[in-house]
Amino acid sequence: MRQWTTTSVSEYRADRRTERDILERIRALAQSYVPEWQFDEKNPDIGSVLALLYAEWTKENVERYNALPERYYVELVNMLGISLKPAFPARSVALLQVAANTVAGVALPKGTRLLGIGRQEQNLIFETAHSIYLAEASLNALFMASGKTGRVLPIRGSYPPVAYVSRELTASLPEEMPVEMGTPIEMGVPEESADAMPFSLFDFSGECYGKNALLLYHSHIFDVQENEISLSVQGGKKLLDDLEAGRYRLSCLTEDGWETITRLHRAGEELLSFRKQGKCQKVQEGGQELSLLVLEARTDPEDVVIEGLGFSSEGGPDRAEMVWNGMVELEAERFLPFGESLSLFSELYLGHGEYFSKPGAQVEIRFHLRYEENSVTVTAPREAEDLRVIKRKPRRVFEETPAQVYVQEVSLEYYNGTGWRRLNTEVPVKTLFDSTKERECCIRFCCPADWQDGEAGGYTGRCLRLLLLRADGCYLQPACHHYPVISDLRISYRYEGGYLEPERAVSVCGSRKRQLVLPSGGAERIPVFTRSRYGQTGLYIGLSARPEEGPVSILFELEEENTFSGEGFTVSYSTREGFERLKFSDHTDGLAHTGCLLFLPPSDMAERELEGQRAYWLRLEDVTGRLESGEKGRPLIRGIGINGVEIDNVETLPEEDFYMDEAGPDMRFPIGGGNILSLDVWVNETDQWSENQKRAMLLQEPDRVRAEYDFLGRIERFYVKWEETDSFDLSLPSDRHYLVDRMNNVLCFGDGVHVRIPRMTRDIAFRVTARRCDGAEANLEPGTITDSMGNLMFVERITNPIRAYGGMDMESMDNALHRGSALINSRRRLISTQDYEREALNFSSGIAQARAVAGIRKDGRREDACVSLVLLMKDYREGSHSFRYLQPRLLAHLLDRCELSVNEERLDVTEPLFVDISVDVWVQVPEADDSFETRSWITEILEDYLDPVRNPHWEIGRLPDAQQIRLRLGMEKKRALITRLTVTAAYSDEKGRHETEPETLAGNPFVAVRSGLHRIHVEQK
């Protein structure tokens, strides 16, 4: 066994007879020698009374005889000059909250007393281990930002969603939308307060806040349906490659919601064309109505810099949306622009809202033109029947030649918001219809920038007006009207001679929007995507107000069972210009365990807005990048709070004055209070020094001497601080040493020859300030330290978020004897692995097991000169608090006694690699009512059997297998039949969580068994 198992001297008995054994022996002898006499204990005669007295005296002699070996052993150990080790105080942390809207803060000096409630409902005193300034500020914002990927992870605070469009517009969009199309609208945590604790520091694998996108706005270039839009990106070949590969998503805001564009076609290294379906939904930006196209990063973006960006689009042949002649709407496939009878100022309206809304585009109208004839004649009046009789001769009839009427001159116009203006076309259209030849016609023009919507026949949009200006003879009769007939009219457009820049470009990085100026021609390079706006990976802690004084404390509550061993980091604070480095004191050992960060608030600390939160910021930075990469694991942070302070179960008793009648050797003075931790003994040496010597010592050693003055400023009393020692054997005559008998609470001085003693008899001889603790009684649960000893003004709440740990009672006599034996064996030097194990077990009663491993470190590296001491604490299930508290003291103690070849770099004091043994058991029971009881007793047996403290059979480095567990369960005579059993071993290291069989970890000297999660499957026979 690695644990100390030698029989205690107090358990050794040379004569093991008890009083009952002696009486039975008297009874047996009486029957043999004097059978006529009856020995009766209940109704004794004079002989029986004598026998009873003899038995009692013999019992006392046996006890004295049995005590002789222990007395000799104690005297032998006493020759070593050791004394009982003192009790050790429990430690915890407390959070204090200043009442809101009262004062800016409260100074809390070191030694302030707080009260906890013990198991017996008694008050236990805890004193603050350092001074802090309780700030009225609260921690109202907390988030992490990655300098590598740009991800932002909210933890606490109110973070408005990252919106590409206004909420009013979002509310008006259809509710039923595909998820992949709807997500670009708003992304982030809800506006109500978020709290994502606990969290793994710099782990950005989950859903993060913010977006990385490029918002492109234009008034008309995107207003295309089922036609190609071309995207030209100068210097953006890699961006287009990633877009094709799916690393970016291209979306357009339409009237039906967000449309993800999937029809992409690569037209060149820096050219991409795509098609969309829906009609664009306009948004208000800068006082304009613009269409929106979003290029959004699906994955963590890289830094993307381009030289220019432009769009071009074209509309394929499409018929007119509206054809109206001023009176009725006509069929778009075939229509008569001016009717069958030509008349001046006849109108024809052609409407197309999309194609006519492309300023600068070349619009082309193609159609088939032919002519048909319409004869217009005058009908001759009929003669009345009653006039025929007076006719003298027939009337002469004249044949008139009909006039030929053509469309000789027309005008093509557009509406500019004020009136109709003539449209400049590539080929004049004035005489377009001045011919009767059937032919194909084409009208080309550049779409005017001042073209506005108009109304025509109930149609609202952009229209062309064709006006008939000249048709000679159109009012003559008879006449033949050669009227035009238009069929197969198609309208198309395209941009020629370049690409149009977006009218507005906005870069979204996280939650910040930044307007970009996109130059054409490569005048300068513009970053359209950036990995992060923060530059480095950090944890941002936002305070509601700047602390006025210091030191200020930030408490980090960490998961103690985490395998993270600590990592260096830096802290910065926000100023008006940015962030500046902050000096701080780290009590967490690089975030390895729960503790506080202390700092003095700089005067230039300023409020800034980050991720929509205005606060005074502290930034904890990942210097090496290993935390974000997870190379050495990550700390699991359970909580962060302001105004945290470390507290110890220490009670400082009032200073007490001691007087002596005469000075003599081996003087002993009782000290009030039990569980004495330490004493400050100030001895009055006023008569032993001159005035000049006293004043020189006050200047040179102010921590070791102190003085009291009279009203004239003369030194009236002069005290020197003496030191505690374990034994006077090594003291010199000039040493100021004393001993503390902690078992009897006595202060002991030497003989005055081999060491100094106090000699002042006419005044105060010495003064003593004692510090005591409550030992293991002060290992309180969380939330039990809630009050103060005395009124702390303006402090409204006190609590301890973690349990108090590490408290130990004073060393027992048996432990001291064991420690004495170890000293005899090792001669105060640590040579063998057994020496290290014994020394560790004797150092603290909180250690259940110790194992020394030579030549191997916990990570598996082999170093011949190293020694790894593995400690299993009795309260290992409560986390690593006790181990962390004990480790530095034990390490210093061992280094003081080990070989010279073993230094701090070669000696590791570490915890075991805890392996959770989980058991699945299938059992059959005769009755269904037995199932609950069966589950209960199997679980209880497994938890007890797999506890290395209650079952020391499981030494460090030894794990059970399935056969051993089956055998242990089979020892219980219950009405249950075990049919099947499986065992799983799980452990965590810096690489994550692993599950395996226990046999695979055989031979690892650092493993320790721990009861895991057991599942009991019960069936009825």
PDB file of N, CA, C and O in Angstrom, residues 846-873:
ATOM      1  N   GLY A 846      -4.931  16.011   5.066  1.00  0.00           N
ATOM      2  CA  GLY A 846      -5.901  16.061   3.971  1.00  0.00           C
ATOM      3  C   GLY A 846      -5.525  15.187   2.793  1.00  0.00           C
ATOM      4  O   GLY A 846      -6.296  15.066   1.846  1.00  0.00           O
ATOM      5  N   ILE A 847      -4.329  14.560   2.828  1.00  0.00           N
ATOM      6  CA  ILE A 847      -3.878  13.700   1.739  1.00  0.00           C
ATOM      7  C   ILE A 847      -4.280  12.267   2.056  1.00  0.00           C
ATOM      8  O   ILE A 847      -3.949  11.735   3.109  1.00  0.00           O
ATOM      9  N   ALA A 848      -4.994  11.634   1.126  1.00  0.00           N
ATOM     10  CA  ALA A 848      -5.421  10.254   1.313  1.00  0.00           C
ATOM     11  C   ALA A 848      -4.365   9.283   0.831  1.00  0.00           C
ATOM     12  O   ALA A 848      -4.103   8.270   1.483  1.00  0.00           O
ATOM     13  N   GLN A 849      -3.762   9.538  -0.316  1.00  0.00           N
ATOM     14  CA  GLN A 849      -2.742   8.659  -0.874  1.00  0.00           C
ATOM     15  C   GLN A 849      -1.657   9.512  -1.511  1.00  0.00           C
ATOM     16  O   GLN A 849      -1.914  10.629  -1.982  1.00  0.00           O
ATOM     17  N   ALA A 850      -0.457   8.958  -1.548  1.00  0.00           N
ATOM     18  CA  ALA A 850       0.668   9.613  -2.214  1.00  0.00           C
ATOM     19  C   ALA A 850       1.482   8.544  -2.920  1.00  0.00           C
ATOM     20  O   ALA A 850       1.697   7.457  -2.387  1.00  0.00           O
ATOM     21  N   ARG A 851       1.915   8.867  -4.125  1.00  0.00           N
ATOM     22  CA  ARG A 851       2.779   7.954  -4.850  1.00  0.00           C
ATOM     23  C   ARG A 851       3.863   8.758  -5.542  1.00  0.00           C
ATOM     24  O   ARG A 851       3.575   9.717  -6.272  1.00  0.00           O
ATOM     25  N   ALA A 852       5.103   8.365  -5.327  1.00  0.00           N
ATOM     26  CA  ALA A 852       6.245   9.004  -5.975  1.00  0.00           C
ATOM     27  C   ALA A 852       6.663   8.163  -7.175  1.00  0.00           C
ATOM     28  O   ALA A 852       6.844   6.948  -7.057  1.00  0.00           O
ATOM     29  N   VAL A 853       6.798   8.806  -8.317  1.00  0.00           N
ATOM     30  CA  VAL A 853       7.180   8.145  -9.561  1.00  0.00           C
ATOM     31  C   VAL A 853       8.480   8.772 -10.029  1.00  0.00           C
ATOM     32  O   VAL A 853       8.551   9.990 -10.250  1.00  0.00           O
ATOM     33  N   ALA A 854       9.499   7.975 -10.184  1.00  0.00           N
ATOM     34  CA  ALA A 854      10.813   8.477 -10.589  1.00  0.00           C
ATOM     35  C   ALA A 854      11.003   8.306 -12.091  1.00  0.00           C
ATOM     36  O   ALA A 854      10.686   7.261 -12.662  1.00  0.00           O
ATOM     37  N   GLY A 855      11.514   9.374 -12.721  1.00  0.00           N
ATOM     38  CA  GLY A 855      11.910   9.305 -14.117  1.00  0.00           C
ATOM     39  C   GLY A 855      10.808   9.526 -15.115  1.00  0.00           C
ATOM     40  O   GLY A 855      11.057   9.470 -16.330  1.00  0.00           O
ATOM     41  N   ILE A 856       9.577   9.786 -14.694  1.00  0.00           N
ATOM     42  CA  ILE A 856       8.458   9.986 -15.624  1.00  0.00           C
ATOM     43  C   ILE A 856       7.645  11.185 -15.159  1.00  0.00           C
ATOM     44  O   ILE A 856       7.367  11.339 -13.980  1.00  0.00           O
ATOM     45  N   ARG A 857       7.279  12.028 -16.121  1.00  0.00           N
ATOM     46  CA  ARG A 857       6.364  13.124 -15.831  1.00  0.00           C
ATOM     47  C   ARG A 857       4.944  12.718 -16.207  1.00  0.00           C
ATOM     48  O   ARG A 857       4.725  11.737 -16.919  1.00  0.00           O
ATOM     49  N   LYS A 858       3.984  13.511 -15.746  1.00  0.00           N
ATOM     50  CA  LYS A 858       2.589  13.152 -15.929  1.00  0.00           C
ATOM     51  C   LYS A 858       2.194  13.106 -17.399  1.00  0.00           C
ATOM     52  O   LYS A 858       1.327  12.315 -17.796  1.00  0.00           O
ATOM     53  N   ASP A 859       2.818  13.928 -18.251  1.00  0.00           N
ATOM     54  CA  ASP A 859       2.488  13.925 -19.671  1.00  0.00           C
ATOM     55  C   ASP A 859       3.160  12.791 -20.433  1.00  0.00           C
ATOM     56  O   ASP A 859       3.057  12.713 -21.656  1.00  0.00           O
ATOM     57  N   GLY A 860       3.888  11.914 -19.724  1.00  0.00           N
ATOM     58  CA  GLY A 860       4.501  10.772 -20.361  1.00  0.00           C
ATOM     59  C   GLY A 860       5.958  10.945 -20.736  1.00  0.00           C
ATOM     60  O   GLY A 860       6.618   9.982 -21.131  1.00  0.00           O
ATOM     61  N   ARG A 861       6.504  12.152 -20.610  1.00  0.00           N
ATOM     62  CA  ARG A 861       7.904  12.379 -20.940  1.00  0.00           C
ATOM     63  C   ARG A 861       8.796  11.709 -19.898  1.00  0.00           C
ATOM     64  O   ARG A 861       8.534  11.755 -18.711  1.00  0.00           O
ATOM     65  N   ARG A 862       9.877  11.145 -20.373  1.00  0.00           N
ATOM     66  CA  ARG A 862      10.818  10.465 -19.477  1.00  0.00           C
ATOM     67  C   ARG A 862      12.038  11.346 -19.241  1.00  0.00           C
ATOM     68  O   ARG A 862      12.679  11.790 -20.185  1.00  0.00           O
ATOM     69  N   GLU A 863      12.322  11.585 -17.964  1.00  0.00           N
ATOM     70  CA  GLU A 863      13.501  12.332 -17.535  1.00  0.00           C
ATOM     71  C   GLU A 863      14.071  11.609 -16.319  1.00  0.00           C
ATOM     72  O   GLU A 863      13.415  11.513 -15.276  1.00  0.00           O
ATOM     73  N   ASP A 864      15.260  11.114 -16.457  1.00  0.00           N
ATOM     74  CA  ASP A 864      15.839  10.267 -15.414  1.00  0.00           C
ATOM     75  C   ASP A 864      15.937  10.964 -14.062  1.00  0.00           C
ATOM     76  O   ASP A 864      15.790  10.329 -13.012  1.00  0.00           O
ATOM     77  N   ALA A 865      16.189  12.266 -14.060  1.00  0.00           N
ATOM     78  CA  ALA A 865      16.439  12.969 -12.799  1.00  0.00           C
ATOM     79  C   ALA A 865      15.189  13.542 -12.159  1.00  0.00           C
ATOM     80  O   ALA A 865      15.270  14.158 -11.102  1.00  0.00           O
ATOM     81  N   CYS A 866      14.020  13.355 -12.779  1.00  0.00           N
ATOM     82  CA  CYS A 866      12.815  13.994 -12.241  1.00  0.00           C
ATOM     83  C   CYS A 866      12.090  13.054 -11.287  1.00  0.00           C
ATOM     84  O   CYS A 866      12.201  11.829 -11.358  1.00  0.00           O
ATOM     85  N   VAL A 867      11.331  13.664 -10.366  1.00  0.00           N
ATOM     86  CA  VAL A 867      10.490  12.931  -9.427  1.00  0.00           C
ATOM     87  C   VAL A 867       9.093  13.542  -9.492  1.00  0.00           C
ATOM     88  O   VAL A 867       8.933  14.756  -9.329  1.00  0.00           O
ATOM     89  N   SER A 868       8.086  12.711  -9.763  1.00  0.00           N
ATOM     90  CA  SER A 868       6.694  13.164  -9.796  1.00  0.00           C
ATOM     91  C   SER A 868       5.976  12.589  -8.592  1.00  0.00           C
ATOM     92  O   SER A 868       5.930  11.358  -8.408  1.00  0.00           O
ATOM     93  N   LEU A 869       5.463  13.471  -7.751  1.00  0.00           N
ATOM     94  CA  LEU A 869       4.735  13.054  -6.556  1.00  0.00           C
ATOM     95  C   LEU A 869       3.248  13.258  -6.820  1.00  0.00           C
ATOM     96  O   LEU A 869       2.778  14.384  -7.009  1.00  0.00           O
ATOM     97  N   VAL A 870       2.498  12.155  -6.859  1.00  0.00           N
ATOM     98  CA  VAL A 870       1.073  12.183  -7.185  1.00  0.00           C
ATOM     99  C   VAL A 870       0.286  12.134  -5.878  1.00  0.00           C
ATOM    100  O   VAL A 870       0.493  11.218  -5.060  1.00  0.00           O
ATOM    101  N   LEU A 871      -0.606  13.112  -5.698  1.00  0.00           N
ATOM    102  CA  LEU A 871      -1.371  13.223  -4.452  1.00  0.00           C
ATOM    103  C   LEU A 871      -2.855  13.035  -4.724  1.00  0.00           C
ATOM    104  O   LEU A 871      -3.412  13.658  -5.634  1.00  0.00           O
ATOM    105  N   LEU A 872      -3.479  12.184  -3.930  1.00  0.00           N
ATOM    106  CA  LEU A 872      -4.929  12.033  -3.939  1.00  0.00           C
ATOM    107  C   LEU A 872      -5.458  12.652  -2.658  1.00  0.00           C
ATOM    108  O   LEU A 872      -5.158  12.184  -1.559  1.00  0.00           O
ATOM    109  N   MET A 873      -6.236  13.728  -2.797  1.00  0.00           N
ATOM    110  CA  MET A 873      -6.773  14.423  -1.636  1.00  0.00           C
ATOM    111  C   MET A 873      -8.043  13.717  -1.150  1.00  0.00           C
ATOM    112  O   MET A 873      -8.778  13.091  -1.919  1.00  0.00           O
TER     113      MET A 873
END
